[in-house]
Structure formats: structure tokens, C-alpha cells
Amino acid sequence: MTDIAENIITTPSDLLARGRDFDVRDRVVVITGGGQGIGREYARQLGAAGAIPVIADVNADSGARVAEEVRSAGGRALAIATNVADADSVQNLIDGTVEEFGRIDVLVNNAAIFSSLAMRPFEEIPVDEWRSVIDVNVTGTYLCARAVAPVFKKAGWGRIINIASGAVPLGVPNYLHYVASKAAITGITNSLARELGKFGITVNAVQPGGTFTEVPRETVTAEGKVKLVANQCIPREEVPADLSGAVIFLCTNAAEFITGQTIVVDGGLTHK
């Protein structure tokens, strides 16, 4: 049995060595939906920490702007226009990233249809809209994981971080397609963790609460914001930067024995 004392940090060099476990410098991190909202903040914060974000967004201009923001702050970044619901486009993302950097270390499955959705009873959701949400939010996550898996398996190391949603445990009404899609993300995370663990690949999810970004949401009123914040343990609005710490941590060696988990970052809105 290993002596617990062997793991105690006793010298400055031990502390330095342990600190490297939290280092993300030079890690190549693909972020889908990275051109705006919380994906944009993941890219900016990872770039500031020394990682190399690859911004994959269906809007080429938005992705390019975020990549330039990272570079202007002294980091490195790449933007690749990507439709996550299209298998060929996703494969182009993976191939283009490997061609540029020789590897991929982390995939952040963040792309999702949400802010543009109108709140309405589930009977009134157009079938085409339902299918679009499932195609991007669920099938897109599957396609990206499927495309990057061979790269990770060859390396014997990799991180998949899926972005879930607090809308699922809250049972938020009038967003049934979105809630259903994010419930699927939790299931995908749990199942993929079982399939990929033997290859040195971890799969986890980060569950945001009601996060307010630069992307307008006409369905959220000032009164709704006040009510949301009032139900949190930490009584202030959640912003994208609140989520970056959990994502960055999951990119590190320090998180190598964490898989199949959902980390809730919502100011205590849904705490147990």
C-alpha cells in the first residue's frame, strides 16, 4: 500500500512539480461555437493561460474575430469555419487542426442553438425547429466526438468537455427541444466516459446556470433575471468568465482521474 506521506508536498521543487499538473500551456483546444457567448470566453481565457484555442464556429467572421482577440492579447489561436451538424465539415475541422498543430489535446463541445429560440409551449414548437436543435446540440456533439476520437486514441490521451445546462434539472418550461438536447448531453457524457476511459481519454460535462453574455435573449426579462439571481446562493448574475475555471481545470493533468462527471457551475442555483 502506498504511504500517504509520499504524496505530501514538502519542498519548493515538489510544489513546482505539482503546479505543472494545472498547466495548460501549448495544449490545443478545439472549441465549437467559439465565436460568441461562453465559447468566446473559453477561447479568451484558455488563450490567456497559454493554451491554443481553435475556434470552430458556423459564422466564419465571428470565429476569426475571436481568434484575433486571442492573438491581440499575446496568445495563439486558429479559426476554422465549421457546421457541427455536418460530418464533412467536422472532419475538416479535425483534419485542419491536426495539420496545423500536429495534434489535438482537448475538445470542448459548446456549439448549441439556444439564444435564438422563442419560448413557447411544446405543442407549438415547429418540427423543423425541433430537428435543427437536435441536429446541432446533440448530433453535433456526437459528430465532433466521433471525429476526434481516433486522434486521441492514437495519442493515448485526450479530454472531451461537453457543455450541459441547468435547464435540465430545473425542468425549464417552454424550451422542450433545448432541454431535451441538453439532457442528451449528460447521457452522452456518461456513456462516452465508459467507452473511452481505457484509451486515456476523459469525458466530462460542465453545467452552467443562467449565464448572461453579449448575445441578446429577448425571452429573458429584467424581472426574470432578478428572480433567477434571487434563487442562487451567490446573489449576482452569472457571466461567462465564471465557467472558464472549470473548463480549464478539466483540460489539465490534475483532472486525469475525473471522468463521467458533470460539474455544476451555477452559483448554487441547483445545489443539493
PDB file of C-alpha atoms in Angstrom:
ATOM      1  CA  MET A   1       0.000   0.000   0.000  1.00  0.00           C
ATOM      2  CA  THR A   2       1.341   3.472  -0.874  1.00  0.00           C
ATOM      3  CA  ASP A   3       2.326   5.553   2.124  1.00  0.00           C
ATOM      4  CA  ILE A   4       0.147   8.675   2.207  1.00  0.00           C
ATOM      5  CA  ALA A   5       3.164  10.659   3.345  1.00  0.00           C
ATOM      6  CA  GLU A   6       4.788  10.075  -0.046  1.00  0.00           C
ATOM      7  CA  ASN A   7       2.196  12.366  -1.636  1.00  0.00           C
ATOM      8  CA  ILE A   8       2.714  15.284   0.741  1.00  0.00           C
ATOM      9  CA  ILE A   9       4.390  18.348  -0.761  1.00  0.00           C
ATOM     10  CA  THR A  10       7.430  19.112   1.381  1.00  0.00           C
ATOM     11  CA  THR A  11       9.783  21.246  -0.739  1.00  0.00           C
ATOM     12  CA  PRO A  12       9.556  24.157  -3.185  1.00  0.00           C
ATOM     13  CA  SER A  13      10.527  21.799  -6.018  1.00  0.00           C
ATOM     14  CA  ASP A  14       7.663  19.480  -5.055  1.00  0.00           C
ATOM     15  CA  LEU A  15       5.307  22.435  -5.135  1.00  0.00           C
ATOM     16  CA  LEU A  16       6.582  23.462  -8.564  1.00  0.00           C
ATOM     17  CA  ALA A  17       6.179  19.936  -9.912  1.00  0.00           C
ATOM     18  CA  ARG A  18       2.639  19.698  -8.559  1.00  0.00           C
ATOM     19  CA  GLY A  19       1.854  23.128 -10.031  1.00  0.00           C
ATOM     20  CA  ARG A  20       2.625  21.784 -13.502  1.00  0.00           C
ATOM     21  CA  ASP A  21      -0.373  19.498 -13.129  1.00  0.00           C
ATOM     22  CA  PHE A  22      -2.519  22.609 -13.580  1.00  0.00           C
ATOM     23  CA  ASP A  23      -0.636  23.849 -16.642  1.00  0.00           C
ATOM     24  CA  VAL A  24      -2.446  24.154 -19.989  1.00  0.00           C
ATOM     25  CA  ARG A  25       0.326  25.878 -21.898  1.00  0.00           C
ATOM     26  CA  ASP A  26       0.578  24.734 -25.531  1.00  0.00           C
ATOM     27  CA  ARG A  27      -2.476  22.488 -25.261  1.00  0.00           C
ATOM     28  CA  VAL A  28      -4.510  22.546 -28.467  1.00  0.00           C
ATOM     29  CA  VAL A  29      -8.155  23.033 -27.517  1.00  0.00           C
ATOM     30  CA  VAL A  30     -10.915  22.851 -30.120  1.00  0.00           C
ATOM     31  CA  ILE A  31     -13.941  24.913 -29.029  1.00  0.00           C
ATOM     32  CA  THR A  32     -17.124  24.554 -31.050  1.00  0.00           C
ATOM     33  CA  GLY A  33     -19.413  27.559 -31.051  1.00  0.00           C
ATOM     34  CA  GLY A  34     -16.395  29.595 -30.011  1.00  0.00           C
ATOM     35  CA  GLY A  35     -17.337  32.704 -31.966  1.00  0.00           C
ATOM     36  CA  GLN A  36     -19.634  34.222 -29.333  1.00  0.00           C
ATOM     37  CA  GLY A  37     -21.064  33.882 -25.835  1.00  0.00           C
ATOM     38  CA  ILE A  38     -19.481  31.475 -23.388  1.00  0.00           C
ATOM     39  CA  GLY A  39     -17.471  29.794 -26.149  1.00  0.00           C
ATOM     40  CA  ARG A  40     -15.777  33.088 -26.869  1.00  0.00           C
ATOM     41  CA  GLU A  41     -14.845  33.430 -23.192  1.00  0.00           C
ATOM     42  CA  TYR A  42     -13.440  29.891 -23.079  1.00  0.00           C
ATOM     43  CA  ALA A  43     -11.210  30.785 -26.031  1.00  0.00           C
ATOM     44  CA  ARG A  44     -10.056  34.053 -24.477  1.00  0.00           C
ATOM     45  CA  GLN A  45      -9.319  32.562 -21.058  1.00  0.00           C
ATOM     46  CA  LEU A  46      -7.607  29.473 -22.437  1.00  0.00           C
ATOM     47  CA  GLY A  47      -5.504  31.676 -24.694  1.00  0.00           C
ATOM     48  CA  ALA A  48      -4.537  33.827 -21.715  1.00  0.00           C
ATOM     49  CA  ALA A  49      -3.496  30.661 -19.846  1.00  0.00           C
ATOM     50  CA  GLY A  50      -1.169  29.673 -22.689  1.00  0.00           C
ATOM     51  CA  ALA A  51      -3.338  27.126 -24.470  1.00  0.00           C
ATOM     52  CA  ILE A  52      -4.001  27.305 -28.205  1.00  0.00           C
ATOM     53  CA  PRO A  53      -7.735  27.653 -28.820  1.00  0.00           C
ATOM     54  CA  VAL A  54      -9.137  26.541 -32.154  1.00  0.00           C
ATOM     55  CA  ILE A  55     -12.369  28.460 -32.650  1.00  0.00           C
ATOM     56  CA  ALA A  56     -14.866  26.398 -34.623  1.00  0.00           C
ATOM     57  CA  ASP A  57     -17.951  28.409 -35.486  1.00  0.00           C
ATOM     58  CA  VAL A  58     -20.533  28.311 -38.252  1.00  0.00           C
ATOM     59  CA  ASN A  59     -20.047  32.070 -38.582  1.00  0.00           C
ATOM     60  CA  ALA A  60     -16.574  32.436 -40.088  1.00  0.00           C
ATOM     61  CA  ASP A  61     -16.344  36.155 -39.307  1.00  0.00           C
ATOM     62  CA  SER A  62     -17.206  35.659 -35.637  1.00  0.00           C
ATOM     63  CA  GLY A  63     -14.654  32.883 -35.286  1.00  0.00           C
ATOM     64  CA  ALA A  64     -11.970  34.988 -36.942  1.00  0.00           C
ATOM     65  CA  ARG A  65     -12.723  37.915 -34.611  1.00  0.00           C
ATOM     66  CA  VAL A  66     -12.300  35.779 -31.515  1.00  0.00           C
ATOM     67  CA  ALA A  67      -9.051  34.302 -32.836  1.00  0.00           C
ATOM     68  CA  GLU A  68      -7.773  37.826 -33.389  1.00  0.00           C
ATOM     69  CA  GLU A  69      -8.800  38.794 -29.844  1.00  0.00           C
ATOM     70  CA  VAL A  70      -6.677  35.942 -28.505  1.00  0.00           C
ATOM     71  CA  ARG A  71      -3.722  36.888 -30.695  1.00  0.00           C
ATOM     72  CA  SER A  72      -4.013  40.573 -29.788  1.00  0.00           C
ATOM     73  CA  ALA A  73      -3.706  39.587 -26.136  1.00  0.00           C
ATOM     74  CA  GLY A  74      -0.448  37.762 -26.874  1.00  0.00           C
ATOM     75  CA  GLY A  75      -1.793  34.252 -27.404  1.00  0.00           C
ATOM     76  CA  ARG A  76      -2.025  31.852 -30.306  1.00  0.00           C
ATOM     77  CA  ALA A  77      -5.283  30.819 -31.952  1.00  0.00           C
ATOM     78  CA  LEU A  78      -6.803  29.405 -35.112  1.00  0.00           C
ATOM     79  CA  ALA A  79     -10.311  29.838 -36.513  1.00  0.00           C
ATOM     80  CA  ILE A  80     -11.957  27.220 -38.748  1.00  0.00           C
ATOM     81  CA  ALA A  81     -15.479  27.774 -40.062  1.00  0.00           C
ATOM     82  CA  THR A  82     -17.461  24.704 -39.005  1.00  0.00           C
ATOM     83  CA  ASN A  83     -21.021  23.439 -39.134  1.00  0.00           C
ATOM     84  CA  VAL A  84     -21.081  20.841 -36.355  1.00  0.00           C
ATOM     85  CA  ALA A  85     -24.234  19.249 -37.774  1.00  0.00           C
ATOM     86  CA  ASP A  86     -22.362  18.338 -40.969  1.00  0.00           C
ATOM     87  CA  ALA A  87     -19.993  15.343 -40.762  1.00  0.00           C
ATOM     88  CA  ASP A  88     -17.723  16.560 -43.584  1.00  0.00           C
ATOM     89  CA  SER A  89     -17.394  19.999 -42.022  1.00  0.00           C
ATOM     90  CA  VAL A  90     -16.492  18.450 -38.658  1.00  0.00           C
ATOM     91  CA  GLN A  91     -13.897  16.199 -40.263  1.00  0.00           C
ATOM     92  CA  ASN A  92     -12.388  19.238 -41.972  1.00  0.00           C
ATOM     93  CA  LEU A  93     -12.113  20.889 -38.543  1.00  0.00           C
ATOM     94  CA  ILE A  94     -10.263  17.938 -37.052  1.00  0.00           C
ATOM     95  CA  ASP A  95      -8.010  17.413 -40.078  1.00  0.00           C
ATOM     96  CA  GLY A  96      -7.233  21.133 -40.349  1.00  0.00           C
ATOM     97  CA  THR A  97      -6.298  21.377 -36.680  1.00  0.00           C
ATOM     98  CA  VAL A  98      -4.030  18.331 -36.804  1.00  0.00           C
ATOM     99  CA  GLU A  99      -2.413  19.622 -39.990  1.00  0.00           C
ATOM    100  CA  GLU A 100      -1.699  22.977 -38.319  1.00  0.00           C
ATOM    101  CA  PHE A 101      -0.529  21.795 -34.904  1.00  0.00           C
ATOM    102  CA  GLY A 102       0.187  18.086 -35.237  1.00  0.00           C
ATOM    103  CA  ARG A 103      -2.302  17.109 -32.536  1.00  0.00           C
ATOM    104  CA  ILE A 104      -5.454  17.934 -30.612  1.00  0.00           C
ATOM    105  CA  ASP A 105      -5.476  17.736 -26.818  1.00  0.00           C
ATOM    106  CA  VAL A 106      -8.990  18.848 -25.867  1.00  0.00           C
ATOM    107  CA  LEU A 107     -12.421  19.089 -27.484  1.00  0.00           C
ATOM    108  CA  VAL A 108     -14.957  21.452 -25.912  1.00  0.00           C
ATOM    109  CA  ASN A 109     -18.408  20.646 -27.305  1.00  0.00           C
ATOM    110  CA  ASN A 110     -20.043  24.012 -26.773  1.00  0.00           C
ATOM    111  CA  ALA A 111     -21.938  24.724 -30.016  1.00  0.00           C
ATOM    112  CA  ALA A 112     -25.680  24.863 -29.448  1.00  0.00           C
ATOM    113  CA  ILE A 113     -28.844  26.571 -30.627  1.00  0.00           C
ATOM    114  CA  PHE A 114     -30.370  28.443 -27.693  1.00  0.00           C
ATOM    115  CA  SER A 115     -30.439  32.232 -27.637  1.00  0.00           C
ATOM    116  CA  SER A 116     -32.356  32.490 -30.905  1.00  0.00           C
ATOM    117  CA  LEU A 117     -35.147  30.198 -29.683  1.00  0.00           C
ATOM    118  CA  ALA A 118     -38.526  31.643 -28.787  1.00  0.00           C
ATOM    119  CA  MET A 119     -40.160  30.341 -25.618  1.00  0.00           C
ATOM    120  CA  ARG A 120     -43.397  28.501 -26.443  1.00  0.00           C
ATOM    121  CA  PRO A 121     -45.469  25.537 -25.272  1.00  0.00           C
ATOM    122  CA  PHE A 122     -44.054  22.287 -26.578  1.00  0.00           C
ATOM    123  CA  GLU A 123     -47.100  21.663 -28.777  1.00  0.00           C
ATOM    124  CA  GLU A 124     -46.274  24.840 -30.687  1.00  0.00           C
ATOM    125  CA  ILE A 125     -42.627  24.079 -31.431  1.00  0.00           C
ATOM    126  CA  PRO A 126     -42.260  23.691 -35.218  1.00  0.00           C
ATOM    127  CA  VAL A 127     -40.947  20.254 -36.136  1.00  0.00           C
ATOM    128  CA  ASP A 128     -38.225  21.787 -38.315  1.00  0.00           C
ATOM    129  CA  GLU A 129     -37.028  23.864 -35.354  1.00  0.00           C
ATOM    130  CA  TRP A 130     -37.024  20.785 -33.120  1.00  0.00           C
ATOM    131  CA  ARG A 131     -34.904  18.907 -35.645  1.00  0.00           C
ATOM    132  CA  SER A 132     -32.468  21.819 -36.028  1.00  0.00           C
ATOM    133  CA  VAL A 133     -31.880  21.967 -32.274  1.00  0.00           C
ATOM    134  CA  ILE A 134     -31.289  18.212 -32.055  1.00  0.00           C
ATOM    135  CA  ASP A 135     -29.035  18.276 -35.140  1.00  0.00           C
ATOM    136  CA  VAL A 136     -26.739  20.947 -33.722  1.00  0.00           C
ATOM    137  CA  ASN A 137     -26.885  20.308 -29.987  1.00  0.00           C
ATOM    138  CA  VAL A 138     -26.907  16.506 -29.956  1.00  0.00           C
ATOM    139  CA  THR A 139     -25.768  15.219 -33.339  1.00  0.00           C
ATOM    140  CA  GLY A 140     -23.100  17.930 -33.473  1.00  0.00           C
ATOM    141  CA  THR A 141     -21.669  16.751 -30.156  1.00  0.00           C
ATOM    142  CA  TYR A 142     -21.677  13.162 -31.405  1.00  0.00           C
ATOM    143  CA  LEU A 143     -20.024  14.026 -34.726  1.00  0.00           C
ATOM    144  CA  CYS A 144     -17.256  16.040 -33.067  1.00  0.00           C
ATOM    145  CA  ALA A 145     -16.534  13.316 -30.509  1.00  0.00           C
ATOM    146  CA  ARG A 146     -16.545  10.671 -33.236  1.00  0.00           C
ATOM    147  CA  ALA A 147     -14.134  12.643 -35.422  1.00  0.00           C
ATOM    148  CA  VAL A 148     -11.641  13.471 -32.679  1.00  0.00           C
ATOM    149  CA  ALA A 149     -11.622  10.029 -31.025  1.00  0.00           C
ATOM    150  CA  PRO A 150      -9.071   8.464 -33.431  1.00  0.00           C
ATOM    151  CA  VAL A 151      -6.688  11.366 -32.787  1.00  0.00           C
ATOM    152  CA  PHE A 152      -6.996  10.925 -29.035  1.00  0.00           C
ATOM    153  CA  LYS A 153      -6.700   7.133 -29.205  1.00  0.00           C
ATOM    154  CA  LYS A 154      -3.508   7.378 -31.252  1.00  0.00           C
ATOM    155  CA  ALA A 155      -2.060   9.777 -28.674  1.00  0.00           C
ATOM    156  CA  GLY A 156      -3.285   7.709 -25.716  1.00  0.00           C
ATOM    157  CA  TRP A 157      -4.570  10.917 -24.133  1.00  0.00           C
ATOM    158  CA  GLY A 158      -7.401  13.354 -24.615  1.00  0.00           C
ATOM    159  CA  ARG A 159     -10.120  15.410 -22.999  1.00  0.00           C
ATOM    160  CA  ILE A 160     -13.716  15.831 -24.117  1.00  0.00           C
ATOM    161  CA  ILE A 161     -15.658  18.531 -22.275  1.00  0.00           C
ATOM    162  CA  ASN A 162     -19.356  18.773 -23.085  1.00  0.00           C
ATOM    163  CA  ILE A 163     -21.397  21.813 -22.126  1.00  0.00           C
ATOM    164  CA  ALA A 164     -24.630  20.750 -20.430  1.00  0.00           C
ATOM    165  CA  SER A 165     -27.292  23.066 -18.970  1.00  0.00           C
ATOM    166  CA  GLY A 166     -29.005  23.840 -15.686  1.00  0.00           C
ATOM    167  CA  ALA A 167     -32.240  23.961 -17.678  1.00  0.00           C
ATOM    168  CA  VAL A 168     -32.390  20.152 -17.357  1.00  0.00           C
ATOM    169  CA  PRO A 169     -32.566  19.724 -13.563  1.00  0.00           C
ATOM    170  CA  LEU A 170     -34.735  22.837 -13.314  1.00  0.00           C
ATOM    171  CA  GLY A 171     -37.148  21.478 -15.927  1.00  0.00           C
ATOM    172  CA  VAL A 172     -37.371  24.897 -17.551  1.00  0.00           C
ATOM    173  CA  PRO A 173     -40.703  25.109 -19.415  1.00  0.00           C
ATOM    174  CA  ASN A 174     -41.281  26.269 -22.985  1.00  0.00           C
ATOM    175  CA  TYR A 175     -37.828  25.181 -24.187  1.00  0.00           C
ATOM    176  CA  LEU A 176     -38.543  21.467 -24.540  1.00  0.00           C
ATOM    177  CA  HIS A 177     -36.299  20.906 -27.557  1.00  0.00           C
ATOM    178  CA  TYR A 178     -33.382  22.670 -25.865  1.00  0.00           C
ATOM    179  CA  VAL A 179     -33.931  20.888 -22.538  1.00  0.00           C
ATOM    180  CA  ALA A 180     -34.206  17.528 -24.299  1.00  0.00           C
ATOM    181  CA  SER A 181     -30.987  18.185 -26.210  1.00  0.00           C
ATOM    182  CA  LYS A 182     -29.065  19.079 -23.066  1.00  0.00           C
ATOM    183  CA  ALA A 183     -30.404  16.056 -21.200  1.00  0.00           C
ATOM    184  CA  ALA A 184     -28.915  14.034 -24.051  1.00  0.00           C
ATOM    185  CA  ILE A 185     -25.553  15.710 -23.463  1.00  0.00           C
ATOM    186  CA  THR A 186     -25.464  14.332 -19.926  1.00  0.00           C
ATOM    187  CA  GLY A 187     -26.205  10.841 -21.234  1.00  0.00           C
ATOM    188  CA  ILE A 188     -23.561  11.148 -23.947  1.00  0.00           C
ATOM    189  CA  THR A 189     -21.015  12.230 -21.340  1.00  0.00           C
ATOM    190  CA  ASN A 190     -21.733   9.266 -19.071  1.00  0.00           C
ATOM    191  CA  SER A 191     -21.659   6.698 -21.856  1.00  0.00           C
ATOM    192  CA  LEU A 192     -18.607   8.041 -23.682  1.00  0.00           C
ATOM    193  CA  ALA A 193     -16.645   8.087 -20.424  1.00  0.00           C
ATOM    194  CA  ARG A 194     -17.217   4.319 -20.189  1.00  0.00           C
ATOM    195  CA  GLU A 195     -16.192   3.708 -23.795  1.00  0.00           C
ATOM    196  CA  LEU A 196     -13.116   5.916 -23.928  1.00  0.00           C
ATOM    197  CA  GLY A 197     -11.543   5.630 -20.484  1.00  0.00           C
ATOM    198  CA  LYS A 198      -9.366   2.660 -21.438  1.00  0.00           C
ATOM    199  CA  PHE A 199      -7.704   4.831 -24.088  1.00  0.00           C
ATOM    200  CA  GLY A 200      -6.611   7.515 -21.622  1.00  0.00           C
ATOM    201  CA  ILE A 201      -9.464   9.813 -22.655  1.00  0.00           C
ATOM    202  CA  THR A 202     -11.680  11.527 -20.103  1.00  0.00           C
ATOM    203  CA  VAL A 203     -15.188  12.791 -20.843  1.00  0.00           C
ATOM    204  CA  ASN A 204     -16.877  15.269 -18.543  1.00  0.00           C
ATOM    205  CA  ALA A 205     -19.541  17.947 -18.684  1.00  0.00           C
ATOM    206  CA  VAL A 206     -19.795  21.458 -17.314  1.00  0.00           C
ATOM    207  CA  GLN A 207     -23.305  22.566 -16.389  1.00  0.00           C
ATOM    208  CA  PRO A 208     -23.797  26.347 -16.473  1.00  0.00           C
ATOM    209  CA  GLY A 209     -26.660  28.122 -14.808  1.00  0.00           C
ATOM    210  CA  GLY A 210     -28.397  31.131 -16.342  1.00  0.00           C
ATOM    211  CA  THR A 211     -25.362  32.789 -17.896  1.00  0.00           C
ATOM    212  CA  PHE A 212     -25.655  36.226 -19.446  1.00  0.00           C
ATOM    213  CA  THR A 213     -23.435  37.021 -22.424  1.00  0.00           C
ATOM    214  CA  GLU A 214     -23.173  39.624 -25.161  1.00  0.00           C
ATOM    215  CA  VAL A 215     -25.706  37.596 -27.146  1.00  0.00           C
ATOM    216  CA  PRO A 216     -29.183  39.146 -26.689  1.00  0.00           C
ATOM    217  CA  ARG A 217     -32.011  36.965 -25.348  1.00  0.00           C
ATOM    218  CA  GLU A 218     -35.347  38.645 -25.901  1.00  0.00           C
ATOM    219  CA  THR A 219     -37.186  35.967 -23.914  1.00  0.00           C
ATOM    220  CA  VAL A 220     -35.407  36.895 -20.654  1.00  0.00           C
ATOM    221  CA  THR A 221     -36.940  39.910 -18.922  1.00  0.00           C
ATOM    222  CA  ALA A 222     -35.388  42.084 -16.232  1.00  0.00           C
ATOM    223  CA  GLU A 223     -37.865  40.552 -13.791  1.00  0.00           C
ATOM    224  CA  GLY A 224     -36.745  37.078 -14.846  1.00  0.00           C
ATOM    225  CA  LYS A 225     -33.107  37.923 -14.181  1.00  0.00           C
ATOM    226  CA  VAL A 226     -33.921  39.195 -10.695  1.00  0.00           C
ATOM    227  CA  LYS A 227     -35.848  36.015  -9.896  1.00  0.00           C
ATOM    228  CA  LEU A 228     -33.040  33.808 -11.163  1.00  0.00           C
ATOM    229  CA  VAL A 229     -30.364  35.571  -9.121  1.00  0.00           C
ATOM    230  CA  ALA A 230     -32.556  35.514  -6.027  1.00  0.00           C
ATOM    231  CA  ASN A 231     -32.640  31.706  -6.168  1.00  0.00           C
ATOM    232  CA  GLN A 232     -28.856  31.395  -6.275  1.00  0.00           C
ATOM    233  CA  CYS A 233     -26.643  31.010  -3.198  1.00  0.00           C
ATOM    234  CA  ILE A 234     -24.328  33.615  -4.723  1.00  0.00           C
ATOM    235  CA  PRO A 235     -26.667  36.538  -5.454  1.00  0.00           C
ATOM    236  CA  ARG A 236     -25.267  38.015  -8.649  1.00  0.00           C
ATOM    237  CA  GLU A 237     -25.626  37.390 -12.353  1.00  0.00           C
ATOM    238  CA  GLU A 238     -23.544  34.550 -13.756  1.00  0.00           C
ATOM    239  CA  VAL A 239     -21.174  35.651 -16.509  1.00  0.00           C
ATOM    240  CA  PRO A 240     -19.090  33.597 -18.975  1.00  0.00           C
ATOM    241  CA  ALA A 241     -15.867  34.073 -17.006  1.00  0.00           C
ATOM    242  CA  ASP A 242     -17.456  32.149 -14.117  1.00  0.00           C
ATOM    243  CA  LEU A 243     -17.358  28.985 -16.253  1.00  0.00           C
ATOM    244  CA  SER A 244     -13.816  29.191 -17.578  1.00  0.00           C
ATOM    245  CA  GLY A 245     -12.126  27.905 -14.432  1.00  0.00           C
ATOM    246  CA  ALA A 246     -13.962  24.583 -14.534  1.00  0.00           C
ATOM    247  CA  VAL A 247     -13.235  24.138 -18.244  1.00  0.00           C
ATOM    248  CA  ILE A 248      -9.552  24.983 -17.848  1.00  0.00           C
ATOM    249  CA  PHE A 249      -9.231  22.624 -14.870  1.00  0.00           C
ATOM    250  CA  LEU A 250     -10.679  19.745 -16.892  1.00  0.00           C
ATOM    251  CA  CYS A 251      -8.024  20.412 -19.552  1.00  0.00           C
ATOM    252  CA  THR A 252      -5.202  19.798 -17.072  1.00  0.00           C
ATOM    253  CA  ASN A 253      -3.320  16.754 -15.818  1.00  0.00           C
ATOM    254  CA  ALA A 254      -4.786  17.455 -12.401  1.00  0.00           C
ATOM    255  CA  ALA A 255      -8.145  16.229 -13.720  1.00  0.00           C
ATOM    256  CA  GLU A 256      -6.838  12.982 -15.187  1.00  0.00           C
ATOM    257  CA  PHE A 257      -8.834  10.737 -12.812  1.00  0.00           C
ATOM    258  CA  ILE A 258     -12.113  12.589 -13.235  1.00  0.00           C
ATOM    259  CA  THR A 259     -14.431  11.247 -15.902  1.00  0.00           C
ATOM    260  CA  GLY A 260     -18.137  10.729 -16.479  1.00  0.00           C
ATOM    261  CA  GLN A 261     -18.901  13.676 -14.221  1.00  0.00           C
ATOM    262  CA  THR A 262     -20.972  16.830 -14.552  1.00  0.00           C
ATOM    263  CA  ILE A 263     -19.505  19.856 -12.789  1.00  0.00           C
ATOM    264  CA  VAL A 264     -22.250  22.320 -11.883  1.00  0.00           C
ATOM    265  CA  VAL A 265     -21.269  25.997 -12.074  1.00  0.00           C
ATOM    266  CA  ASP A 266     -24.409  27.980 -11.281  1.00  0.00           C
ATOM    267  CA  GLY A 267     -23.836  29.927  -8.090  1.00  0.00           C
ATOM    268  CA  GLY A 268     -25.729  27.308  -6.091  1.00  0.00           C
ATOM    269  CA  LEU A 269     -28.955  27.561  -8.084  1.00  0.00           C
ATOM    270  CA  THR A 270     -29.397  23.780  -8.215  1.00  0.00           C
ATOM    271  CA  HIS A 271     -27.230  22.673  -5.284  1.00  0.00           C
ATOM    272  CA  LYS A 272     -28.148  19.528  -3.385  1.00  0.00           C
TER     273      LYS A 272
END
